[in-house]
mmCIF file of C-alpha atoms in Angstrom:
data_model
loop_
_atom_site.group_PDB
_atom_site.id
_atom_site.type_symbol
_atom_site.label_atom_id
_atom_site.label_comp_id
_atom_site.label_asym_id
_atom_site.label_seq_id
_atom_site.Cartn_x
_atom_site.Cartn_y
_atom_site.Cartn_z
ATOM 1 C CA GLY A 546 -75.473 8.743 -1.159
ATOM 2 C CA ASP A 547 -75.119 5.417 1.417
ATOM 3 C CA THR A 548 -72.561 3.330 1.574
ATOM 4 C CA ALA A 549 -70.940 0.231 1.443
ATOM 5 C CA GLU A 550 -68.680 -2.281 2.324
ATOM 6 C CA CYS A 551 -68.688 -5.923 0.272
ATOM 7 C CA GLY A 552 -66.048 -7.642 2.318
ATOM 8 C CA VAL A 553 -66.355 -6.573 6.086
ATOM 9 C CA TYR A 554 -64.296 -9.655 7.704
ATOM 10 C CA ALA A 555 -64.758 -8.624 10.828
ATOM 11 C CA GLY A 556 -66.158 -5.583 10.895
ATOM 12 C CA ALA A 557 -62.757 -2.646 11.404
ATOM 13 C CA GLY A 558 -63.580 -1.084 8.129
ATOM 14 C CA SER A 559 -67.387 -0.671 8.503
ATOM 15 C CA TYR A 560 -66.426 0.574 12.013
ATOM 16 C CA LEU A 561 -64.714 3.469 10.147
ATOM 17 C CA ILE A 562 -67.654 3.589 7.870
ATOM 18 C CA CYS A 563 -70.337 4.179 10.308
ATOM 19 C CA GLN A 564 -68.207 6.246 12.841
ATOM 20 C CA ALA A 565 -67.703 8.936 9.464
ATOM 21 C CA ASN A 566 -71.577 8.034 8.864
ATOM 22 C CA ALA A 567 -72.194 9.105 12.177
ATOM 23 C CA LEU A 568 -70.162 12.209 12.185
ATOM 24 C CA SER A 569 -71.808 13.502 8.571
ATOM 25 C CA SER A 570 -73.857 16.420 9.301
ATOM 26 C CA ARG A 571 -74.967 16.690 5.875
ATOM 27 C CA HIS A 572 -76.842 13.588 4.945
ATOM 28 C CA GLU A 573 -77.665 10.866 7.032
ATOM 29 C CA LYS A 574 -76.221 7.444 5.341
ATOM 30 C CA PHE A 575 -76.764 4.152 6.327
ATOM 31 C CA HIS A 576 -74.342 1.388 5.122
ATOM 32 C CA HIS A 577 -75.014 -1.273 3.701
ATOM 33 C CA ILE A 578 -72.661 -4.566 4.478
ATOM 34 C CA PHE A 579 -72.042 -7.668 2.020
ATOM 35 C CA ASP A 580 -70.558 -10.713 3.000
ATOM 36 C CA SER A 581 -70.646 -14.740 3.059
ATOM 37 C CA PHE A 582 -68.810 -14.815 6.517
ATOM 38 C CA GLU A 583 -67.707 -18.208 5.355
ATOM 39 C CA GLY A 584 -64.797 -16.780 3.874
ATOM 40 C CA LEU A 585 -63.507 -17.025 0.278
ATOM 41 C CA SER A 586 -65.079 -18.431 -2.489
ATOM 42 C CA ASN A 587 -62.592 -20.815 -5.281
ATOM 43 C CA PRO A 588 -60.098 -18.545 -6.197
ATOM 44 C CA LEU A 589 -59.881 -18.939 -10.488
ATOM 45 C CA GLU A 590 -56.288 -19.768 -11.677
ATOM 46 C CA LEU A 591 -55.840 -16.097 -12.573
ATOM 47 C CA ASP A 592 -56.055 -15.230 -8.403
ATOM 48 C CA GLY A 593 -52.791 -16.828 -8.330
ATOM 49 C CA THR A 594 -52.377 -19.757 -5.847
ATOM 50 C CA HIS A 595 -52.543 -17.508 -2.761
ATOM 51 C CA TRP A 596 -55.946 -17.905 -1.009
ATOM 52 C CA THR A 597 -58.153 -20.961 -0.801
ATOM 53 C CA HIS A 598 -61.562 -21.617 -0.158
ATOM 54 C CA GLY A 599 -62.925 -19.969 3.067
ATOM 55 C CA ASP A 600 -59.963 -18.362 3.575
ATOM 56 C CA LEU A 601 -60.775 -15.008 5.782
ATOM 57 C CA SER A 602 -64.020 -16.553 7.003
ATOM 58 C CA CYS A 603 -65.381 -15.085 10.096
ATOM 59 C CA PRO A 604 -68.774 -15.224 11.946
ATOM 60 C CA GLU A 605 -71.376 -12.893 11.608
ATOM 61 C CA HIS A 606 -71.553 -12.250 15.233
ATOM 62 C CA VAL A 607 -67.955 -10.732 15.619
ATOM 63 C CA VAL A 608 -68.728 -8.477 13.274
ATOM 64 C CA ARG A 609 -72.654 -7.179 14.990
ATOM 65 C CA THR A 610 -70.767 -7.064 18.363
ATOM 66 C CA ASN A 611 -67.955 -5.161 16.287
ATOM 67 C CA LEU A 612 -70.890 -2.745 15.001
ATOM 68 C CA GLU A 613 -72.499 -2.880 18.321
ATOM 69 C CA SER A 614 -72.201 1.182 19.196
ATOM 70 C CA PHE A 615 -74.183 1.738 15.324
ATOM 71 C CA THR A 616 -77.728 1.559 14.027
ATOM 72 C CA GLN A 617 -77.865 2.567 10.995
ATOM 73 C CA PHE A 618 -76.168 -0.730 8.444
ATOM 74 C CA GLN A 619 -77.752 -3.876 7.592
ATOM 75 C CA LEU A 620 -75.683 -7.137 6.862
ATOM 76 C CA TYR A 621 -76.453 -8.989 4.026
ATOM 77 C CA LYS A 622 -75.451 -12.594 4.386
ATOM 78 C CA GLY A 623 -74.366 -13.794 0.706
ATOM 79 C CA TRP A 624 -72.376 -15.082 -1.549
ATOM 80 C CA ILE A 625 -71.344 -11.986 -3.943
ATOM 81 C CA PRO A 626 -73.757 -10.793 -6.100
ATOM 82 C CA ASP A 627 -76.681 -12.705 -4.367
ATOM 83 C CA ARG A 628 -77.685 -9.892 -2.481
ATOM 84 C CA PHE A 629 -76.787 -7.163 -4.176
ATOM 85 C CA ALA A 630 -80.767 -6.953 -6.368
ATOM 86 C CA GLU A 631 -81.877 -5.800 -2.467
ATOM 87 C CA VAL A 632 -79.885 -2.123 -2.857
ATOM 88 C CA ALA A 633 -80.710 -1.814 -7.049
ATOM 89 C CA ASP A 634 -82.670 1.446 -5.842
ATOM 90 C CA ARG A 635 -80.100 2.993 -3.184
ATOM 91 C CA SER A 636 -77.184 5.437 -4.294
ATOM 92 C CA PHE A 637 -73.735 5.813 -3.141
ATOM 93 C CA SER A 638 -71.347 8.157 -2.090
ATOM 94 C CA PHE A 639 -68.555 5.964 -0.472
ATOM 95 C CA VAL A 640 -68.423 1.594 -2.178
ATOM 96 C CA HIS A 641 -65.460 -0.499 -0.552
ATOM 97 C CA ILE A 642 -64.611 -3.374 -2.028
ATOM 98 C CA ASP A 643 -62.347 -6.053 -0.368
ATOM 99 C CA VAL A 644 -63.178 -9.420 -1.647
ATOM 100 C CA ASP A 645 -59.695 -10.603 -3.046
ATOM 101 C CA LEU A 646 -60.854 -12.515 -5.772
ATOM 102 C CA TYR A 647 -61.233 -11.649 -9.727
ATOM 103 C CA GLU A 648 -64.921 -13.031 -10.043
ATOM 104 C CA PRO A 649 -66.825 -10.949 -6.335
ATOM 105 C CA THR A 650 -63.987 -8.157 -7.294
ATOM 106 C CA ARG A 651 -65.430 -7.991 -10.800
ATOM 107 C CA ASP A 652 -69.255 -8.481 -10.233
ATOM 108 C CA SER A 653 -68.828 -5.519 -7.224
ATOM 109 C CA VAL A 654 -67.732 -2.827 -9.212
ATOM 110 C CA ARG A 655 -69.822 -3.848 -12.038
ATOM 111 C CA PHE A 656 -72.773 -3.336 -9.571
ATOM 112 C CA PHE A 657 -72.148 -0.449 -7.573
ATOM 113 C CA TYR A 658 -69.918 1.912 -9.716
ATOM 114 C CA PRO A 659 -73.200 3.392 -11.963
ATOM 115 C CA ARG A 660 -74.790 3.952 -8.037
ATOM 116 C CA VAL A 661 -71.820 5.854 -7.379
ATOM 117 C CA SER A 662 -73.345 9.034 -7.312
ATOM 118 C CA PRO A 663 -70.410 11.559 -9.362
ATOM 119 C CA GLY A 664 -67.861 12.472 -6.912
ATOM 120 C CA GLY A 665 -68.405 9.301 -5.038
ATOM 121 C CA ILE A 666 -65.478 7.416 -4.266
ATOM 122 C CA VAL A 667 -64.332 3.434 -4.928
ATOM 123 C CA LEU A 668 -61.915 1.800 -2.667
ATOM 124 C CA CYS A 669 -60.268 -1.482 -3.494
ATOM 125 C CA ASP A 670 -58.559 -2.417 -0.948
ATOM 126 C CA ASP A 671 -56.785 -5.344 -2.680
ATOM 127 C CA TYR A 672 -56.216 -3.106 -5.616
ATOM 128 C CA GLY A 673 -51.879 -3.626 -6.825
ATOM 129 C CA CYS A 674 -51.739 -6.297 -4.018
ATOM 130 C CA THR A 675 -49.854 -9.242 -5.768
ATOM 131 C CA SER A 676 -51.832 -11.718 -3.346
ATOM 132 C CA CYS A 677 -54.723 -10.470 -5.604
ATOM 133 C CA PRO A 678 -54.028 -10.491 -9.204
ATOM 134 C CA GLY A 679 -57.250 -11.274 -9.346
ATOM 135 C CA ALA A 680 -58.917 -8.144 -7.746
ATOM 136 C CA THR A 681 -56.618 -5.645 -10.228
ATOM 137 C CA ARG A 682 -57.659 -7.677 -13.104
ATOM 138 C CA ALA A 683 -61.197 -7.190 -12.455
ATOM 139 C CA MET A 684 -60.887 -3.334 -11.551
ATOM 140 C CA ASP A 685 -58.554 -2.670 -14.351
ATOM 141 C CA GLU A 686 -61.276 -4.500 -17.134
ATOM 142 C CA PHE A 687 -63.883 -3.328 -15.848
ATOM 143 C CA LEU A 688 -62.424 0.516 -16.285
ATOM 144 C CA ALA A 689 -61.037 0.088 -19.169
ATOM 145 C CA ASP A 690 -64.035 2.036 -21.259
ATOM 146 C CA LYS A 691 -64.328 4.746 -18.319
ATOM 147 C CA PRO A 692 -63.082 7.604 -17.944
ATOM 148 C CA GLU A 693 -61.618 7.047 -14.277
ATOM 149 C CA ARG A 694 -58.259 4.701 -13.832
ATOM 150 C CA MET A 695 -57.616 3.268 -10.413
ATOM 151 C CA VAL A 696 -55.203 5.770 -8.771
ATOM 152 C CA ALA A 697 -53.106 3.158 -6.486
ATOM 153 C CA LEU A 698 -52.334 3.766 -2.736
ATOM 154 C CA SER A 699 -48.285 2.821 -2.151
ATOM 155 C CA GLU A 700 -48.699 -0.105 0.164
ATOM 156 C CA GLY A 701 -51.291 -1.261 -1.632
ATOM 157 C CA GLY A 702 -54.858 -1.035 -2.462
ATOM 158 C CA GLY A 703 -56.628 1.646 -4.868
ATOM 159 C CA PHE A 704 -59.470 4.097 -5.717
ATOM 160 C CA ILE A 705 -61.540 5.864 -7.738
ATOM 161 C CA ILE A 706 -63.804 8.907 -7.810
ATOM 162 C CA LYS A 707 -66.651 8.620 -10.039
ATOM 163 C CA GLY A 708 -66.519 11.217 -13.246
ATOM 164 C CA VAL A 709 -63.302 11.994 -12.480
ATOM 165 C CA GLU A 710 -60.804 11.483 -14.836
ATOM 166 C CA THR A 711 -57.366 10.054 -14.191
ATOM 167 C CA ALA A 712 -54.323 10.273 -16.180
ATOM 168 C CA PRO A 713 -52.392 7.371 -16.712
ATOM 169 C CA GLN A 714 -50.530 6.105 -14.177
ATOM 170 C CA LEU A 715 -46.658 7.002 -14.510
ATOM 171 C CA PRO A 716 -43.842 4.902 -14.031
ATOM 172 C CA ASP A 717 -42.123 4.003 -11.297
ATOM 173 C CA VAL A 718 -38.761 6.229 -11.393
ATOM 174 C CA ALA A 719 -37.847 5.730 -7.684
ATOM 175 C CA GLY A 720 -34.871 3.868 -9.188
ATOM 176 C CA LEU A 721 -33.681 6.839 -11.273
#
């Protein structure tokens, strides 16, 4: 399957994804990049107070410049999920969701999860971060009736492997 990133900022994540795609000898992969290039949408109350509308804005030309050594990608400028329909017929092996807020995280996982191939990875950069409670909630709510559970990373973020049932997380016992 192809790869996708929702929320690209300056393109560092997409650079790494495109580089990995270029090194893949088994399949030619195309990378799809979704961003408003206007920063964050309006946070909801459940998103907390860390973010405001327009935070993390980065011009599209910066991303294009940072990815100029690659050809196998396309930028989809617009608010999530407005442009998702353009890739509705694709399957994905890796999806990076980095949109910080509840609604775009929810919309991203709702759209991409059924299109991720078995064994594919959905990575949520903001999972478990205190600055992004809405993103964590969106992922947990979506996965509530699925076999997968987020595997939280120690410094923030988390992922699932599509089709791999995940045991519930153990409580933090570091203080014992």
